[in-house]
Amino acid sequence: MKLTRVLATTLALCSAALSFSATPVYLDESKTLEERVEDALSRMTLEEKIGIIHAQSKFSAPGVPRLGISEIWCTDGPMGVRPEVLWDEWEQAQWTNDSCTAFPSLTCLAATWDPEMAALYGKSIGEEARFRNKAVILGPGVNIYRTPLCGRNFEYMGEDPYLSGKMAIDYVKGVQGNGVAVCVKHFALNNNEINRHTSNPIVDDRTLYEIYLPAFKAAAIDGGAWSFMGGYNLFRGEHASYNPILMNDILKGEWNWDGAVISDWGAVHDTETAVTGGLDMEFGSWTNGLTNGVSNAYDNYWLANPYLNGIKEGKFSEKELDDKVRRVLRLTFRTAMNRNRPWGSMGSDEHRDACRKIGAEGIVLLKNQGNLLPLDPAKVKKIAVIGENAIKMMTVGGGSSSLKARYEVTPLEGLKRRFGKDFDIVYERGYVGDTLGEYNGVKTNQDLRDFRTVEQLTSDAVKAAKEADIVLYFGGLNKSDHQDAEDSDRLSMVLPYGQDELIEAICKANKNTVVVNISGTGVAMPWADKVQAILQAWYLGNETGNAIADVLSGDVNPSGKLPYTYYADLMQCGAHKLGEYPGTPAKDKFGNDIFDIPYNEGIYVGYRFIDKNNLKPTFPFGHGLSYTTFKYGKATVDKTEGVKGDSFTVSVPVTNTGNREGKETVELFISDLKSSVDRPVKELKGFSKVSLAPGETKTVTFSVNEYDLSFFDADKHEWVCEPGDFEALIGASSADIRSKVKFSVR
Ligand code: GLC
């Protein structure tokens, strides 16, 4: 008897010891992610499952405190880590430790055409989000630039799905290498800001799959994005944030994606569709019947008590709930509960240098008549700097991407630092645009007031221009409403504040005029033939002035190329020529007012539309000059016959024929010479950026497979590569084809 009791006691002590010391599976990082997810799920109550899938504050979700499952903290935005806001308000929390590095706009990143810059960008911004202990950064934005009027084009990566996708991949990997999730947005078809909560794009499947999905697919599959954000808009009558076609059929079905879908803030409008439509986390809802703001009663969110009660009443099973919870747990274990994460950093010299490098590499030299640039102290003594955008801080404003930057070097400051001793620099305002410098409680503290009349401002500017050897005009747009800003679109392509007239007057006063256009989207340039040089300088963040001075001085040889077409006017853009922007009044399934926007231009977006209609834009997609010149040799193609189809290697030698080092992006377009369906004249299917010393030649190679040659057959619902002849077109831009070579697919 005694022995058995001793044994039993010993066993009990051992198992107690074991159970005490044994780490629960969900906390054991030696287990697989799925094992941890399943174990955590099995321990959660119904209330805890409901709790984990919706917000508890403006930017956080509660996790499961009882089990030690971390909260999920999100932060904007795609170009820098947003300053802390109050628990349930957009207003500033007035923290003093949350000033960030403001990186260049994503159109600037796209304009580098350099995946290494995307990797550097993602790593840097991910380190800042990690240091701020954020699990999710709400970016990148990869919506296609369908119209130059879209207020958020500056947050996206241009008009071409292939370029946007390729640049998104390395951004995603760079961020997530820090144990911080990206939240790729706004999935999908959020291509305008006007009526952004009620726009209902009418898009056929082929257009959807060939133009509006590829960048998201690349981010999800090749980038491995851990979360996506659904857009505010509708698609085929259902809100994007919980659209069963986008979220269930495509993202989680066809793409077999295991991440979490987060709603846009306030994008959820009912429970049932949110339950069945593939939404996993609800943020920012303004619940019906309750006051907004502090008492926002998160338990009344659509995926909170209404969902819980629905389950208890048998209206919903727990099947969808468990899938949502699994995805949120996966997101949590990959980020907040991942012990192997690096520690991040904020405002480091490395981030400063990355900001300046990406900015300088993204600036596009559109025109340089007579090689007026780079500025040469031997030829130039007096410079007139004119325009509000030479002095206006742009890191504040524009919507949710607005930042509290540690500092911002304006263009004028950057020029003075670089050229102060070389040149006599005078500054003239030229025009008064937006003197407000505040967004959500963040202030620039600039006093931009100027009480001169337009006539006085103009005559002062013209006088300065007359007396100078060269004029550097800094204009374009800013982050105020109806410019480059969220929640409103531009009202036209025309530059605001009478800039066109001012630029004309300045050109008359001094033929050596350089226009530095600061914007995140295309603008009309009626003066393009009159000015000697034009730079497209984006919103470049903290290092704006230094990056611009790097290029104007020639310290950096510009190598950016346009990620979108510079239309002469809106009639060169399919969305306006054929499409029905901003849409026509209609009703959704609940009878609410919406705007149907038939995308009649279909796949003919950007240069695809330009080519189809033989139009001549101000500057074409993919255009960008250098301070040196490049010669392209003859393209050749080698074919490899494979079991799964043919693949092709296209090669082209490129030589630097100038007298200074430079980088050149070589663009590969593919043309299907004979197909059963209408196809674009050509489509971008490759690009490669090479650095060449004077006289140096490198051979650039591209690999092309049958998928690259395919079009999406909506009837078969699959990609189809038809046998026949194709042509590879090697371009310095979409309108500057340097070499062609034919090949055929069996
Ligand atoms: C905004 C934007 C979205 C942002 C979110 C949180 O309305 O559409 O891009 O991340 O709400 O600020």
GROMACS .gro file of C-alpha atoms in nm, residues 63-306:
model
  244
   63GLY     CA    1  -0.562   4.072  -2.755
   64VAL     CA    2  -0.654   3.835  -2.471
   65PRO     CA    3  -0.515   3.974  -2.143
   66ARG     CA    4  -0.613   3.662  -1.944
   67LEU     CA    5  -0.395   3.442  -2.166
   68GLY     CA    6  -0.118   3.693  -2.219
   69ILE     CA    7  -0.200   3.728  -2.587
   70SER     CA    8  -0.071   4.072  -2.680
   71GLU     CA    9  -0.267   4.370  -2.800
   72ILE     CA   10  -0.227   4.467  -3.162
   73TRP     CA   11  -0.118   4.830  -3.206
   74CYS     CA   12  -0.146   4.980  -3.555
   75THR     CA   13  -0.005   5.304  -3.684
   76ASP     CA   14  -0.015   5.503  -4.003
   77GLY     CA   15   0.137   5.544  -4.254
   78PRO     CA   16   0.317   5.449  -4.569
   79MET     CA   17   0.585   5.722  -4.544
   80GLY     CA   18   0.656   5.739  -4.173
   81VAL     CA   19   0.526   5.651  -3.827
   82ARG     CA   20   0.231   5.873  -3.732
   83PRO     CA   21   0.246   6.066  -3.403
   84GLU     CA   22   0.044   5.917  -3.116
   85VAL     CA   23  -0.321   6.020  -3.096
   86LEU     CA   24  -0.556   6.013  -2.800
   87TRP     CA   25  -0.719   5.685  -2.700
   88ASP     CA   26  -1.027   5.742  -2.907
   89GLU     CA   27  -0.965   6.066  -3.095
   90TRP     CA   28  -0.778   6.175  -3.404
   91GLU     CA   29  -0.631   6.459  -3.199
   92GLN     CA   30  -0.269   6.450  -3.083
   93ALA     CA   31  -0.176   6.279  -2.756
   94GLN     CA   32   0.100   6.541  -2.736
   95TRP     CA   33   0.368   6.281  -2.671
   96THR     CA   34   0.722   6.413  -2.690
   97ASN     CA   35   0.893   6.094  -2.806
   98ASP     CA   36   0.712   6.033  -3.134
   99SER     CA   37   0.877   6.263  -3.387
  100CYS     CA   38   0.978   6.046  -3.678
  101THR     CA   39   1.179   6.027  -3.994
  102ALA     CA   40   0.947   6.132  -4.274
  103PHE     CA   41   1.050   5.931  -4.578
  104PRO     CA   42   0.978   6.030  -4.941
  105SER     CA   43   0.633   5.973  -5.088
  106LEU     CA   44   0.573   5.632  -5.244
  107THR     CA   45   0.552   5.779  -5.594
  108CYS     CA   46   0.911   5.890  -5.535
  109LEU     CA   47   1.005   5.539  -5.431
  110ALA     CA   48   0.838   5.400  -5.744
  111ALA     CA   49   1.026   5.659  -5.952
  112THR     CA   50   1.357   5.508  -5.840
  113TRP     CA   51   1.263   5.187  -6.029
  114ASP     CA   52   1.509   5.029  -5.786
  115PRO     CA   53   1.399   4.735  -5.567
  116GLU     CA   54   1.707   4.795  -5.352
  117MET     CA   55   1.563   5.133  -5.262
  118ALA     CA   56   1.233   4.964  -5.175
  119ALA     CA   57   1.417   4.722  -4.948
  120LEU     CA   58   1.606   5.009  -4.782
  121TYR     CA   59   1.283   5.202  -4.745
  122GLY     CA   60   1.093   4.910  -4.592
  123LYS     CA   61   1.375   4.823  -4.352
  124SER     CA   62   1.409   5.185  -4.237
  125ILE     CA   63   1.041   5.259  -4.182
  126GLY     CA   64   0.996   4.916  -4.027
  127GLU     CA   65   1.272   4.994  -3.775
  128GLU     CA   66   1.092   5.312  -3.673
  129ALA     CA   67   0.759   5.130  -3.632
  130ARG     CA   68   0.933   4.858  -3.433
  131PHE     CA   69   1.102   5.108  -3.207
  132ARG     CA   70   0.761   5.262  -3.141
  133ASN     CA   71   0.637   4.911  -3.052
  134LYS     CA   72   0.380   4.898  -3.330
  135ALA     CA   73   0.268   4.558  -3.462
  136VAL     CA   74   0.119   4.687  -3.787
  137ILE     CA   75   0.214   4.983  -4.007
  138LEU     CA   76  -0.072   5.087  -4.231
  139GLY     CA   77   0.100   5.085  -4.566
  140PRO     CA   78   0.216   5.054  -4.839
  141GLY     CA   79  -0.054   5.189  -5.065
  142VAL     CA   80  -0.050   5.019  -5.406
  143ASN     CA   81  -0.369   5.143  -5.570
  144ILE     CA   82  -0.324   5.208  -5.942
  145TYR     CA   83  -0.299   5.567  -6.061
  146ARG     CA   84  -0.613   5.566  -6.277
  147THR     CA   85  -0.664   5.942  -6.285
  148PRO     CA   86  -0.423   6.229  -6.212
  149LEU     CA   87  -0.699   6.385  -6.002
  150CYS     CA   88  -0.690   6.119  -5.728
  151GLY     CA   89  -0.591   6.294  -5.404
  152ARG     CA   90  -0.385   6.001  -5.277
  153ASN     CA   91  -0.171   5.920  -5.581
  154PHE     CA   92   0.128   6.042  -5.377
  155GLU     CA   93   0.076   5.749  -5.140
  156TYR     CA   94   0.075   5.494  -5.424
  157MET     CA   95   0.324   5.368  -5.681
  158GLY     CA   96   0.200   5.477  -6.022
  159GLU     CA   97  -0.003   5.358  -6.316
  160ASP     CA   98   0.157   5.025  -6.397
  161PRO     CA   99   0.070   4.708  -6.206
  162TYR     CA  100   0.406   4.540  -6.277
  163LEU     CA  101   0.617   4.833  -6.148
  164SER     CA  102   0.393   4.885  -5.843
  165GLY     CA  103   0.403   4.517  -5.758
  166LYS     CA  104   0.778   4.477  -5.797
  167MET     CA  105   0.846   4.782  -5.578
  168ALA     CA  106   0.593   4.668  -5.316
  169ILE     CA  107   0.757   4.327  -5.268
  170ASP     CA  108   1.084   4.454  -5.125
  171TYR     CA  109   0.910   4.724  -4.921
  172VAL     CA  110   0.698   4.452  -4.759
  173LYS     CA  111   0.996   4.227  -4.687
  174GLY     CA  112   1.196   4.520  -4.549
  175VAL     CA  113   0.924   4.619  -4.304
  176GLN     CA  114   0.836   4.265  -4.194
  177GLY     CA  115   1.200   4.183  -4.133
  178ASN     CA  116   1.149   4.392  -3.820
  179GLY     CA  117   0.863   4.180  -3.693
  180VAL     CA  118   0.622   4.454  -3.795
  181ALA     CA  119   0.335   4.370  -4.031
  182VAL     CA  120   0.258   4.576  -4.335
  183CYS     CA  121  -0.106   4.642  -4.412
  184VAL     CA  122  -0.126   4.664  -4.790
  185LYS     CA  123  -0.393   4.915  -4.892
  186HIS     CA  124  -0.656   4.987  -5.002
  187PHE     CA  125  -0.771   4.655  -5.140
  188ALA     CA  126  -0.903   4.713  -5.400
  189LEU     CA  127  -1.005   4.971  -5.663
  190ASN     CA  128  -0.973   5.273  -5.433
  191ASN     CA  129  -0.866   5.490  -5.728
  192ASN     CA  130  -1.028   5.820  -5.632
  193GLU     CA  131  -1.093   6.012  -5.312
  194ILE     CA  132  -1.407   6.193  -5.419
  195ASN     CA  133  -1.705   5.997  -5.278
  196ARG     CA  134  -1.452   5.751  -5.137
  197HIS     CA  135  -1.706   5.584  -4.907
  198THR     CA  136  -1.967   5.544  -5.180
  199SER     CA  137  -1.777   5.496  -5.506
  200ASN     CA  138  -1.871   5.170  -5.675
  201PRO     CA  139  -1.627   5.091  -5.959
  202ILE     CA  140  -1.787   4.881  -6.232
  203VAL     CA  141  -1.493   4.676  -6.356
  204ASP     CA  142  -1.486   4.362  -6.572
  205ASP     CA  143  -1.280   4.064  -6.458
  206ARG     CA  144  -1.007   4.101  -6.717
  207THR     CA  145  -0.942   4.462  -6.615
  208LEU     CA  146  -0.954   4.365  -6.249
  209TYR     CA  147  -0.701   4.083  -6.289
  210GLU     CA  148  -0.468   4.256  -6.537
  211ILE     CA  149  -0.459   4.608  -6.387
  212TYR     CA  150  -0.602   4.645  -6.035
  213LEU     CA  151  -0.501   4.318  -5.863
  214PRO     CA  152  -0.141   4.241  -5.967
  215ALA     CA  153   0.031   4.484  -5.727
  216PHE     CA  154  -0.173   4.345  -5.437
  217LYS     CA  155  -0.103   3.990  -5.550
  218ALA     CA  156   0.271   4.056  -5.562
  219ALA     CA  157   0.262   4.207  -5.213
  220ALA     CA  158   0.057   3.915  -5.078
  221ILE     CA  159   0.236   3.625  -5.242
  222ASP     CA  160   0.588   3.739  -5.333
  223GLY     CA  161   0.612   3.989  -5.049
  224GLY     CA  162   0.436   3.770  -4.795
  225ALA     CA  163   0.232   4.055  -4.650
  226TRP     CA  164   0.084   3.971  -4.309
  227SER     CA  165  -0.216   4.201  -4.333
  228PHE     CA  166  -0.426   4.387  -4.590
  229MET     CA  167  -0.655   4.682  -4.553
  230GLY     CA  168  -0.989   4.682  -4.732
  231GLY     CA  169  -1.088   5.005  -4.904
  232TYR     CA  170  -1.384   5.228  -4.827
  233ASN     CA  171  -1.526   5.196  -5.176
  234LEU     CA  172  -1.762   4.931  -5.298
  235PHE     CA  173  -1.702   4.672  -5.567
  236ARG     CA  174  -1.995   4.521  -5.749
  237GLY     CA  175  -2.226   4.662  -5.486
  238GLU     CA  176  -2.043   4.532  -5.177
  239HIS     CA  177  -1.801   4.729  -4.958
  240ALA     CA  178  -1.441   4.636  -5.034
  241SER     CA  179  -1.339   4.583  -4.670
  242TYR     CA  180  -1.563   4.279  -4.656
  243ASN     CA  181  -1.625   4.201  -5.017
  244PRO     CA  182  -1.665   3.824  -5.062
  245ILE     CA  183  -1.526   3.834  -5.417
  246LEU     CA  184  -1.213   4.029  -5.323
  247MET     CA  185  -1.153   3.882  -4.977
  248ASN     CA  186  -1.285   3.524  -4.992
  249ASP     CA  187  -1.270   3.422  -5.358
  250ILE     CA  188  -0.951   3.601  -5.459
  251LEU     CA  189  -0.729   3.696  -5.164
  252LYS     CA  190  -0.796   3.400  -4.934
  253GLY     CA  191  -0.912   3.161  -5.206
  254GLU     CA  192  -0.718   3.187  -5.531
  255TRP     CA  193  -0.413   3.338  -5.362
  256ASN     CA  194  -0.440   3.110  -5.058
  257TRP     CA  195  -0.332   3.398  -4.835
  258ASP     CA  196  -0.319   3.338  -4.457
  259GLY     CA  197  -0.301   3.695  -4.328
  260ALA     CA  198  -0.554   3.920  -4.158
  261VAL     CA  199  -0.788   4.163  -4.334
  262ILE     CA  200  -0.823   4.490  -4.145
  263SER     CA  201  -1.103   4.729  -4.235
  264ASP     CA  202  -1.031   5.084  -4.324
  265TRP     CA  203  -1.128   5.314  -4.040
  266GLY     CA  204  -1.503   5.344  -4.046
  267ALA     CA  205  -1.543   5.119  -4.347
  268VAL     CA  206  -1.776   4.865  -4.181
  269HIS     CA  207  -2.149   4.926  -4.212
  270ASP     CA  208  -2.323   4.604  -4.116
  271THR     CA  209  -2.260   4.282  -3.927
  272GLU     CA  210  -2.379   4.003  -4.154
  273THR     CA  211  -2.173   4.099  -4.458
  274ALA     CA  212  -1.871   4.170  -4.239
  275VAL     CA  213  -1.905   3.822  -4.089
  276THR     CA  214  -1.935   3.639  -4.420
  277GLY     CA  215  -1.736   3.878  -4.640
  278GLY     CA  216  -1.388   3.793  -4.518
  279LEU     CA  217  -1.317   4.081  -4.278
  280ASP     CA  218  -1.098   3.983  -3.982
  281MET     CA  219  -1.051   4.305  -3.779
  282GLU     CA  220  -1.282   4.605  -3.749
  283PHE     CA  221  -1.131   4.946  -3.675
  284GLY     CA  222  -1.261   5.300  -3.663
  285SER     CA  223  -1.632   5.228  -3.686
  286TRP     CA  224  -1.876   5.502  -3.601
  287THR     CA  225  -2.146   5.286  -3.446
  288ASN     CA  226  -2.509   5.371  -3.503
  289GLY     CA  227  -2.707   5.532  -3.223
  290LEU     CA  228  -2.405   5.611  -3.011
  291THR     CA  229  -2.204   5.926  -2.975
  292ASN     CA  230  -1.878   5.923  -3.161
  293GLY     CA  231  -1.558   5.992  -2.978
  294VAL     CA  232  -1.454   5.885  -2.630
  295SER     CA  233  -1.775   5.697  -2.559
  296ASN     CA  234  -1.749   5.516  -2.886
  297ALA     CA  235  -1.861   5.199  -2.714
  298TYR     CA  236  -1.638   4.960  -2.899
  299ASP     CA  237  -1.857   4.673  -2.784
  300ASN     CA  238  -2.119   4.810  -3.017
  301TYR     CA  239  -1.896   4.767  -3.319
  302TRP     CA  240  -2.051   4.559  -3.594
  303LEU     CA  241  -1.818   4.266  -3.515
  304ALA     CA  242  -1.866   4.312  -3.138
  305ASN     CA  243  -2.194   4.261  -2.945
  306PRO     CA  244  -2.414   4.245  -3.255
   0.00000   0.00000   0.00000
